């Protein structure tokens, strides 16, 4: 006699309740230098400054830069009055330097057009330099409790798992924003935004998420299916092709190095650099010295090895040439001499700091 065994169906997850996430946040919110304590009003300047710095950068890397900026420029008006050179120097090492230029430009606009006060709505914030959809929503929600949900990479991961979004990123972004908006509570939208961020940054991690501690684990479709680590779905990124070039480190007899400023537009705009060639896929190393600065009595020698750096869209390999010149040597037009012990004060991007370290170690 055959006995039929009835297998119970899994209960379909219910719609996630914002109250569950907020209750979790009240107990487990991260303590961050820019985050207002419970019962305090968030400072829009601090929220904005931190959100710009946190774009494509970790909390650990941002914290010391945030402290330095706030110490030097405690208000948006103070930042607006600073020179771009000072801002770039203080930013140097944090990467993605367009953020620093936009930060300064935005501070000037707020100071001049808005009397030093941040606009409160997403639309007005979105119109400011360097502020996109995410940052506008973050400042509006966190600083002004505006009903907006900022959606960054952490939030995309949480929602794509919660609703098992099969569409690949970046095409899935509009759908994920709609899903985020559908969860927005009537009260505490600022806390809700930060709670989503914290959930993605702590429990709902890219690998080995801590689902057992998640306040939404019984509501998460991906968790119910057991394939949460496969979300979000992502389209394969085309790999950038290697670019190559030459960098020329000139040492003057008085322990100075020749630096010049990069163009005002393009990659690493307005940053300082050692003279060099164009960065190209078809770089011809045999003719590298054609790009060397024209300096009388400069004797060039190529240093062993190359300096490697990876930008967002391409990897770079630089051959480094070292030249030494007498103390009386004048700087070419558009360049200047900087003492080696003062290089830390210059707005040098990381790739140039690597070049200088390679050259100074090999001299």
Short mmCIF file of C-alpha atoms in Angstrom, two decimals:
data_model
loop_
_atom_site.label_atom_id
_atom_site.label_comp_id
_atom_site.label_asym_id
_atom_site.label_seq_id
_atom_site.Cartn_x
_atom_site.Cartn_y
_atom_site.Cartn_z
CA UNK A 1 0.00 0.00 0.00
CA UNK A 2 1.40 3.34 -1.04
CA UNK A 3 1.09 6.21 1.42
CA UNK A 4 1.07 9.70 -0.03
CA UNK A 5 3.33 12.06 1.84
CA UNK A 6 2.15 15.65 1.86
CA UNK A 7 4.99 18.17 1.69
CA UNK A 8 3.98 21.52 3.17
CA UNK A 9 4.54 24.52 0.97
CA UNK A 10 6.83 27.23 2.15
CA UNK A 11 5.01 30.26 3.26
CA UNK A 12 5.42 33.14 0.86
CA UNK A 13 7.35 36.00 2.50
CA UNK A 14 5.24 38.92 3.62
CA UNK A 15 5.99 42.49 2.61
CA UNK A 16 8.88 43.77 4.74
CA UNK A 17 7.77 46.10 7.52
CA UNK A 18 9.76 49.35 7.90
CA UNK A 19 9.04 49.24 11.65
CA UNK A 20 11.07 46.03 11.96
CA UNK A 21 14.08 47.65 10.33
CA UNK A 22 13.76 50.80 12.44
CA UNK A 23 13.58 48.75 15.65
CA UNK A 24 16.77 46.95 14.60
CA UNK A 25 18.41 50.30 13.77
CA UNK A 26 17.53 51.72 17.18
CA UNK A 27 19.54 48.90 18.76
CA UNK A 28 22.37 48.48 16.28
CA UNK A 29 22.98 51.79 14.50
CA UNK A 30 26.63 52.42 13.66
CA UNK A 31 28.37 55.25 15.48
CA UNK A 32 29.87 57.43 12.74
CA UNK A 33 31.66 60.80 13.06
CA UNK A 34 29.16 62.54 10.78
CA UNK A 35 26.01 60.91 12.15
CA UNK A 36 23.84 62.87 14.59
CA UNK A 37 23.12 61.18 17.89
CA UNK A 38 19.59 60.18 18.69
CA UNK A 39 17.53 63.25 19.55
CA UNK A 40 19.93 65.62 17.76
CA UNK A 41 19.31 67.34 14.45
CA UNK A 42 21.68 66.32 11.66
CA UNK A 43 23.92 69.07 10.27
CA UNK A 44 23.32 69.19 6.49
CA UNK A 45 26.92 70.32 5.88
CA UNK A 46 28.32 67.28 7.69
CA UNK A 47 25.88 64.93 5.99
CA UNK A 48 26.74 66.33 2.55
CA UNK A 49 30.50 66.34 3.20
CA UNK A 50 30.47 62.71 4.35
CA UNK A 51 28.24 61.52 1.52
CA UNK A 52 30.50 63.07 -1.13
CA UNK A 53 33.57 61.51 0.48
CA UNK A 54 31.92 58.10 0.85
CA UNK A 55 31.19 57.75 -2.86
CA UNK A 56 33.23 54.71 -3.99
CA UNK A 57 35.27 54.87 -0.75
CA UNK A 58 35.08 53.01 2.56
CA UNK A 59 34.11 54.46 5.94
CA UNK A 60 37.56 53.53 7.30
CA UNK A 61 39.36 55.46 4.53
CA UNK A 62 37.06 58.49 4.78
CA UNK A 63 37.14 59.04 8.56
CA UNK A 64 40.55 60.81 8.82
CA UNK A 65 39.87 62.94 5.73
CA UNK A 66 36.48 63.96 7.09
CA UNK A 67 38.08 64.99 10.39
CA UNK A 68 40.73 67.08 8.58
CA UNK A 69 38.17 68.82 6.37
CA UNK A 70 35.88 69.59 9.29
CA UNK A 71 38.78 70.92 11.34
CA UNK A 72 39.96 73.23 8.56
CA UNK A 73 36.53 74.19 7.20
CA UNK A 74 33.83 73.72 9.86
CA UNK A 75 31.09 75.36 7.75
CA UNK A 76 30.11 75.42 4.11
CA UNK A 77 31.02 79.12 4.02
CA UNK A 78 34.54 78.38 5.22
CA UNK A 79 34.94 75.71 2.55
CA UNK A 80 33.65 78.08 -0.11
CA UNK A 81 36.26 80.67 0.90
CA UNK A 82 39.12 78.16 0.61
CA UNK A 83 41.25 77.93 -2.51
CA UNK A 84 40.80 74.95 -4.82
CA UNK A 85 44.51 74.17 -4.35
CA UNK A 86 44.03 73.85 -0.58
CA UNK A 87 40.99 71.62 -1.06
CA UNK A 88 42.83 69.37 -3.52
CA UNK A 89 45.87 69.15 -1.24
CA UNK A 90 43.72 68.14 1.72
CA UNK A 91 41.84 65.63 -0.45
CA UNK A 92 45.00 64.11 -1.97
CA UNK A 93 45.09 60.35 -1.48
CA UNK A 94 41.32 59.88 -1.26
CA UNK A 95 40.98 59.38 -5.01
CA UNK A 96 38.27 60.24 -7.56
CA UNK A 97 39.39 63.86 -7.54
CA UNK A 98 36.42 65.21 -9.47
CA UNK A 99 34.58 64.85 -6.15
CA UNK A 100 36.91 67.40 -4.53
CA UNK A 101 36.48 69.90 -7.36
CA UNK A 102 32.70 69.48 -7.28
CA UNK A 103 32.71 69.75 -3.48
CA UNK A 104 34.42 73.13 -3.70
CA UNK A 105 32.18 74.33 -6.54
CA UNK A 106 29.06 73.25 -4.65
CA UNK A 107 30.16 75.06 -1.49
CA UNK A 108 30.59 78.25 -3.52
CA UNK A 109 27.09 77.95 -5.03
CA UNK A 110 25.48 77.31 -1.63
CA UNK A 111 27.37 80.24 -0.13
CA UNK A 112 26.53 82.70 -2.92
CA UNK A 113 23.10 81.65 -4.18
CA UNK A 114 21.59 80.13 -1.04
CA UNK A 115 23.10 82.42 1.63
CA UNK A 116 25.10 79.54 3.07
CA UNK A 117 22.05 77.36 3.73
CA UNK A 118 21.48 73.99 2.11
CA UNK A 119 18.30 73.61 0.04
CA UNK A 120 15.87 71.20 1.68
CA UNK A 121 14.25 69.45 -1.28
CA UNK A 122 15.68 66.68 -3.47
CA UNK A 123 15.05 68.74 -6.61
CA UNK A 124 16.95 71.80 -5.36
CA UNK A 125 19.80 69.69 -4.02
CA UNK A 126 20.01 67.78 -7.31
CA UNK A 127 20.67 71.06 -9.14
CA UNK A 128 23.88 71.70 -7.19
CA UNK A 129 27.33 70.81 -8.62
CA UNK A 130 28.43 67.25 -7.93
CA UNK A 131 25.13 66.16 -6.34
CA UNK A 132 23.41 63.25 -8.05
CA UNK A 133 20.20 61.40 -7.25
CA UNK A 134 21.70 59.42 -4.38
CA UNK A 135 23.41 62.32 -2.60
CA UNK A 136 20.37 64.59 -3.02
CA UNK A 137 18.11 61.95 -1.49
CA UNK A 138 20.60 61.23 1.32
CA UNK A 139 20.96 64.88 2.36
CA UNK A 140 17.21 65.54 2.05
CA UNK A 141 16.27 62.48 4.08
CA UNK A 142 18.98 62.51 6.76
CA UNK A 143 19.31 66.26 7.30
CA UNK A 144 15.71 67.36 6.72
CA UNK A 145 13.60 64.18 7.18
CA UNK A 146 12.35 64.60 3.62
CA UNK A 147 10.49 61.48 2.38
CA UNK A 148 13.26 60.19 0.12
CA UNK A 149 15.20 56.92 -0.03
CA UNK A 150 18.86 57.18 -1.12
CA UNK A 151 19.82 54.07 -3.07
CA UNK A 152 23.53 53.23 -3.12
CA UNK A 153 25.31 49.93 -3.70
CA UNK A 154 24.50 48.66 -0.19
CA UNK A 155 20.81 49.47 -0.55
CA UNK A 156 20.70 47.91 -4.03
CA UNK A 157 22.07 44.71 -2.57
CA UNK A 158 19.51 44.64 0.27
CA UNK A 159 16.52 45.28 -1.99
CA UNK A 160 17.61 43.00 -4.81
CA UNK A 161 17.81 40.14 -2.29
CA UNK A 162 14.67 41.11 -0.44
CA UNK A 163 12.57 41.02 -3.63
CA UNK A 164 14.79 38.62 -5.65
CA UNK A 165 15.25 41.11 -8.49
CA UNK A 166 16.33 39.03 -11.46
CA UNK A 167 17.09 41.95 -13.75
CA UNK A 168 20.79 42.79 -13.98
CA UNK A 169 22.37 45.99 -12.78
CA UNK A 170 22.63 48.70 -13.96
CA UNK A 171 19.37 48.17 -15.89
CA UNK A 172 17.61 47.18 -12.63
CA UNK A 173 18.28 50.53 -10.92
CA UNK A 174 14.86 52.13 -11.73
CA UNK A 175 13.01 49.05 -10.44
CA UNK A 176 15.09 48.95 -7.26
CA UNK A 177 14.35 52.64 -6.64
CA UNK A 178 10.63 51.92 -7.00
CA UNK A 179 10.87 49.06 -4.52
CA UNK A 180 12.75 51.28 -2.07
CA UNK A 181 10.08 53.97 -2.35
CA UNK A 182 7.37 51.37 -1.70
CA UNK A 183 8.88 50.69 1.74
CA UNK A 184 9.27 54.32 2.81
CA UNK A 185 7.53 54.90 6.18
CA UNK A 186 5.49 58.00 6.93
CA UNK A 187 7.62 58.71 9.99
CA UNK A 188 11.42 58.81 10.45
CA UNK A 189 12.44 58.72 6.78
CA UNK A 190 15.93 59.89 7.72
CA UNK A 191 16.43 57.04 10.17
CA UNK A 192 14.96 54.61 7.64
CA UNK A 193 17.49 55.73 5.02
CA UNK A 194 20.38 55.25 7.44
CA UNK A 195 18.98 51.93 8.62
CA UNK A 196 18.99 50.61 5.04
CA UNK A 197 22.58 51.77 4.64
CA UNK A 198 23.62 50.11 7.89
CA UNK A 199 21.86 46.86 7.05
CA UNK A 200 23.76 46.62 3.76
CA UNK A 201 27.06 47.65 5.33
CA UNK A 202 26.90 45.21 8.24
CA UNK A 203 24.59 42.19 7.92
CA UNK A 204 23.64 42.07 4.23
CA UNK A 205 27.24 41.89 3.02
CA UNK A 206 28.25 40.86 -0.52
CA UNK A 207 29.57 37.50 0.65
CA UNK A 208 28.37 35.34 3.55
CA UNK A 209 25.57 37.70 4.71
CA UNK A 210 24.49 37.26 8.33
CA UNK A 211 20.89 36.43 7.49
CA UNK A 212 20.10 34.92 10.90
CA UNK A 213 20.41 38.38 12.52
CA UNK A 214 18.59 40.32 9.80
CA UNK A 215 15.31 41.96 10.89
CA UNK A 216 13.84 41.11 7.48
CA UNK A 217 15.07 37.53 7.15
CA UNK A 218 11.55 36.03 7.14
CA UNK A 219 10.49 38.51 4.46
CA UNK A 220 13.46 38.03 2.13
CA UNK A 221 12.69 36.01 -1.00
CA UNK A 222 16.35 35.31 -1.79
CA UNK A 223 16.95 34.08 1.77
CA UNK A 224 13.91 31.81 1.52
CA UNK A 225 15.31 30.33 -1.71
CA UNK A 226 18.84 30.08 -0.32
CA UNK A 227 20.51 31.95 -3.19
CA UNK A 228 21.01 35.35 -1.53
CA UNK A 229 24.72 35.51 -2.40
CA UNK A 230 23.86 35.50 -6.11
CA UNK A 231 22.16 38.91 -5.81
CA UNK A 232 22.31 41.51 -7.11
CA UNK A 233 22.55 40.22 -10.64
CA UNK A 234 25.23 42.17 -12.50
CA UNK A 235 26.07 42.49 -16.15
CA UNK A 236 29.71 41.64 -16.88
CA UNK A 237 31.91 44.72 -17.07
CA UNK A 238 34.21 45.03 -20.06
CA UNK A 239 37.82 45.12 -18.89
CA UNK A 240 39.69 48.31 -19.64
CA UNK A 241 42.74 47.91 -21.86
CA UNK A 242 46.17 48.57 -20.41
CA UNK A 243 47.59 52.02 -21.08
CA UNK A 244 51.29 52.75 -20.83
CA UNK A 245 53.44 55.83 -20.60
CA UNK A 246 56.56 57.47 -19.21
CA UNK A 247 57.06 59.64 -16.13
CA UNK A 248 60.09 61.92 -15.73
CA UNK A 249 61.31 62.67 -12.21
CA UNK A 250 63.78 65.57 -12.24
CA UNK A 251 65.92 66.06 -9.14
CA UNK A 252 67.68 69.38 -8.67
CA UNK A 253 70.87 69.53 -6.61
CA UNK A 254 69.05 71.36 -3.78
CA UNK A 255 66.78 68.33 -3.17
CA UNK A 256 63.89 69.70 -5.20
CA UNK A 257 61.60 67.90 -7.65
CA UNK A 258 60.01 69.35 -10.78
CA UNK A 259 56.19 69.38 -10.72
CA UNK A 260 53.55 70.73 -13.06
CA UNK A 261 49.76 71.04 -12.93
CA UNK A 262 47.52 68.80 -15.01
CA UNK A 263 44.88 70.37 -17.32
CA UNK A 264 41.73 71.78 -15.72
CA UNK A 265 39.54 69.16 -17.40
CA UNK A 266 39.82 65.41 -17.73
CA UNK A 267 41.31 62.71 -15.55
CA UNK A 268 43.00 64.03 -12.37
CA UNK A 269 42.14 67.57 -13.46
CA UNK A 270 44.07 70.38 -11.74
CA UNK A 271 46.17 67.92 -9.71
CA UNK A 272 49.96 68.11 -9.59
CA UNK A 273 52.19 65.64 -11.43
CA UNK A 274 55.74 65.00 -12.57
CA UNK A 275 56.21 65.66 -16.30
CA UNK A 276 55.30 62.71 -18.48
CA UNK A 277 54.08 61.38 -21.78
CA UNK A 278 50.52 60.70 -22.88
CA UNK A 279 49.04 57.46 -21.53
CA UNK A 280 48.18 55.28 -24.48
CA UNK A 281 47.60 51.67 -25.46
CA UNK A 282 50.13 52.01 -28.30
CA UNK A 283 52.82 53.80 -26.25
CA UNK A 284 56.23 53.38 -27.91
CA UNK A 285 58.86 52.94 -25.19
CA UNK A 286 61.68 53.35 -27.72
CA UNK A 287 60.70 57.00 -28.19
CA UNK A 288 59.77 57.79 -24.59
CA UNK A 289 62.46 60.47 -24.15
CA UNK A 290 60.79 62.61 -26.80
CA UNK A 291 58.30 63.54 -24.05
CA UNK A 292 60.96 64.46 -21.48
CA UNK A 293 61.05 68.08 -20.26
CA UNK A 294 63.59 70.21 -22.09
CA UNK A 295 66.24 70.89 -19.48
CA UNK A 296 69.84 71.73 -20.20
CA UNK A 297 72.39 69.21 -18.89
CA UNK A 298 69.70 66.71 -17.82
CA UNK A 299 70.98 63.14 -17.99
CA UNK A 300 68.20 60.57 -18.03
CA UNK A 301 68.33 56.99 -16.86
CA UNK A 302 65.46 54.56 -16.94
CA UNK A 303 64.78 52.96 -13.55
CA UNK A 304 64.17 49.19 -13.33
CA UNK A 305 60.57 48.03 -13.16
CA UNK A 306 57.36 49.95 -13.80
CA UNK A 307 54.82 51.77 -11.65
CA UNK A 308 51.37 50.22 -11.90
CA UNK A 309 48.08 51.86 -11.01
CA UNK A 310 44.45 50.97 -11.68
CA UNK A 311 41.88 53.63 -12.51
CA UNK A 312 38.16 52.97 -12.72
CA UNK A 313 38.19 52.35 -16.47
CA UNK A 314 41.72 51.17 -17.22
CA UNK A 315 44.98 49.90 -15.72
CA UNK A 316 48.16 51.94 -16.20
CA UNK A 317 51.86 51.03 -16.35
CA UNK A 318 54.45 53.82 -16.25
CA UNK A 319 58.14 53.60 -17.03
CA UNK A 320 60.04 55.98 -14.77
CA UNK A 321 63.04 58.03 -15.90
CA UNK A 322 65.24 59.84 -13.40
CA UNK A 323 67.18 62.98 -14.28
CA UNK A 324 69.47 65.14 -12.14
CA UNK A 325 70.21 68.80 -12.84
CA UNK A 326 72.32 71.56 -11.20
CA UNK A 327 70.86 73.81 -8.53
CA UNK A 328 70.74 76.83 -10.85
CA UNK A 329 68.37 75.08 -13.30
CA UNK A 330 65.19 77.11 -13.90
CA UNK A 331 61.80 75.43 -14.10
CA UNK A 332 60.18 75.32 -17.57
CA UNK A 333 57.05 77.37 -18.17
CA UNK A 334 54.07 75.89 -16.31
CA UNK A 335 56.23 73.93 -13.86
CA UNK A 336 57.90 74.66 -10.51
CA UNK A 337 60.43 73.16 -8.12
CA UNK A 338 59.21 71.65 -4.86
CA UNK A 339 61.42 70.52 -2.01
CA UNK A 340 61.29 66.78 -1.44
CA UNK A 341 60.38 67.27 2.23
CA UNK A 342 57.39 69.41 1.13
CA UNK A 343 55.88 66.91 -1.33
CA UNK A 344 53.38 65.74 1.28
CA UNK A 345 51.77 69.20 1.11
CA UNK A 346 51.15 69.00 -2.65
CA UNK A 347 47.94 67.88 -4.36
CA UNK A 348 49.53 64.76 -5.80
CA UNK A 349 47.29 61.86 -6.84
CA UNK A 350 48.24 58.38 -5.65
CA UNK A 351 49.72 57.38 -9.00
CA UNK A 352 52.18 60.29 -8.81
CA UNK A 353 53.09 59.48 -5.22
CA UNK A 354 53.91 55.95 -6.41
CA UNK A 355 56.09 57.37 -9.19
CA UNK A 356 57.98 59.65 -6.81
CA UNK A 357 58.48 56.89 -4.24
CA UNK A 358 59.82 54.60 -6.98
CA UNK A 359 62.21 57.28 -8.22
CA UNK A 360 63.46 58.43 -4.82
CA UNK A 361 64.04 54.84 -3.73
CA UNK A 362 66.00 54.15 -6.92
CA UNK A 363 68.20 57.23 -7.10
#
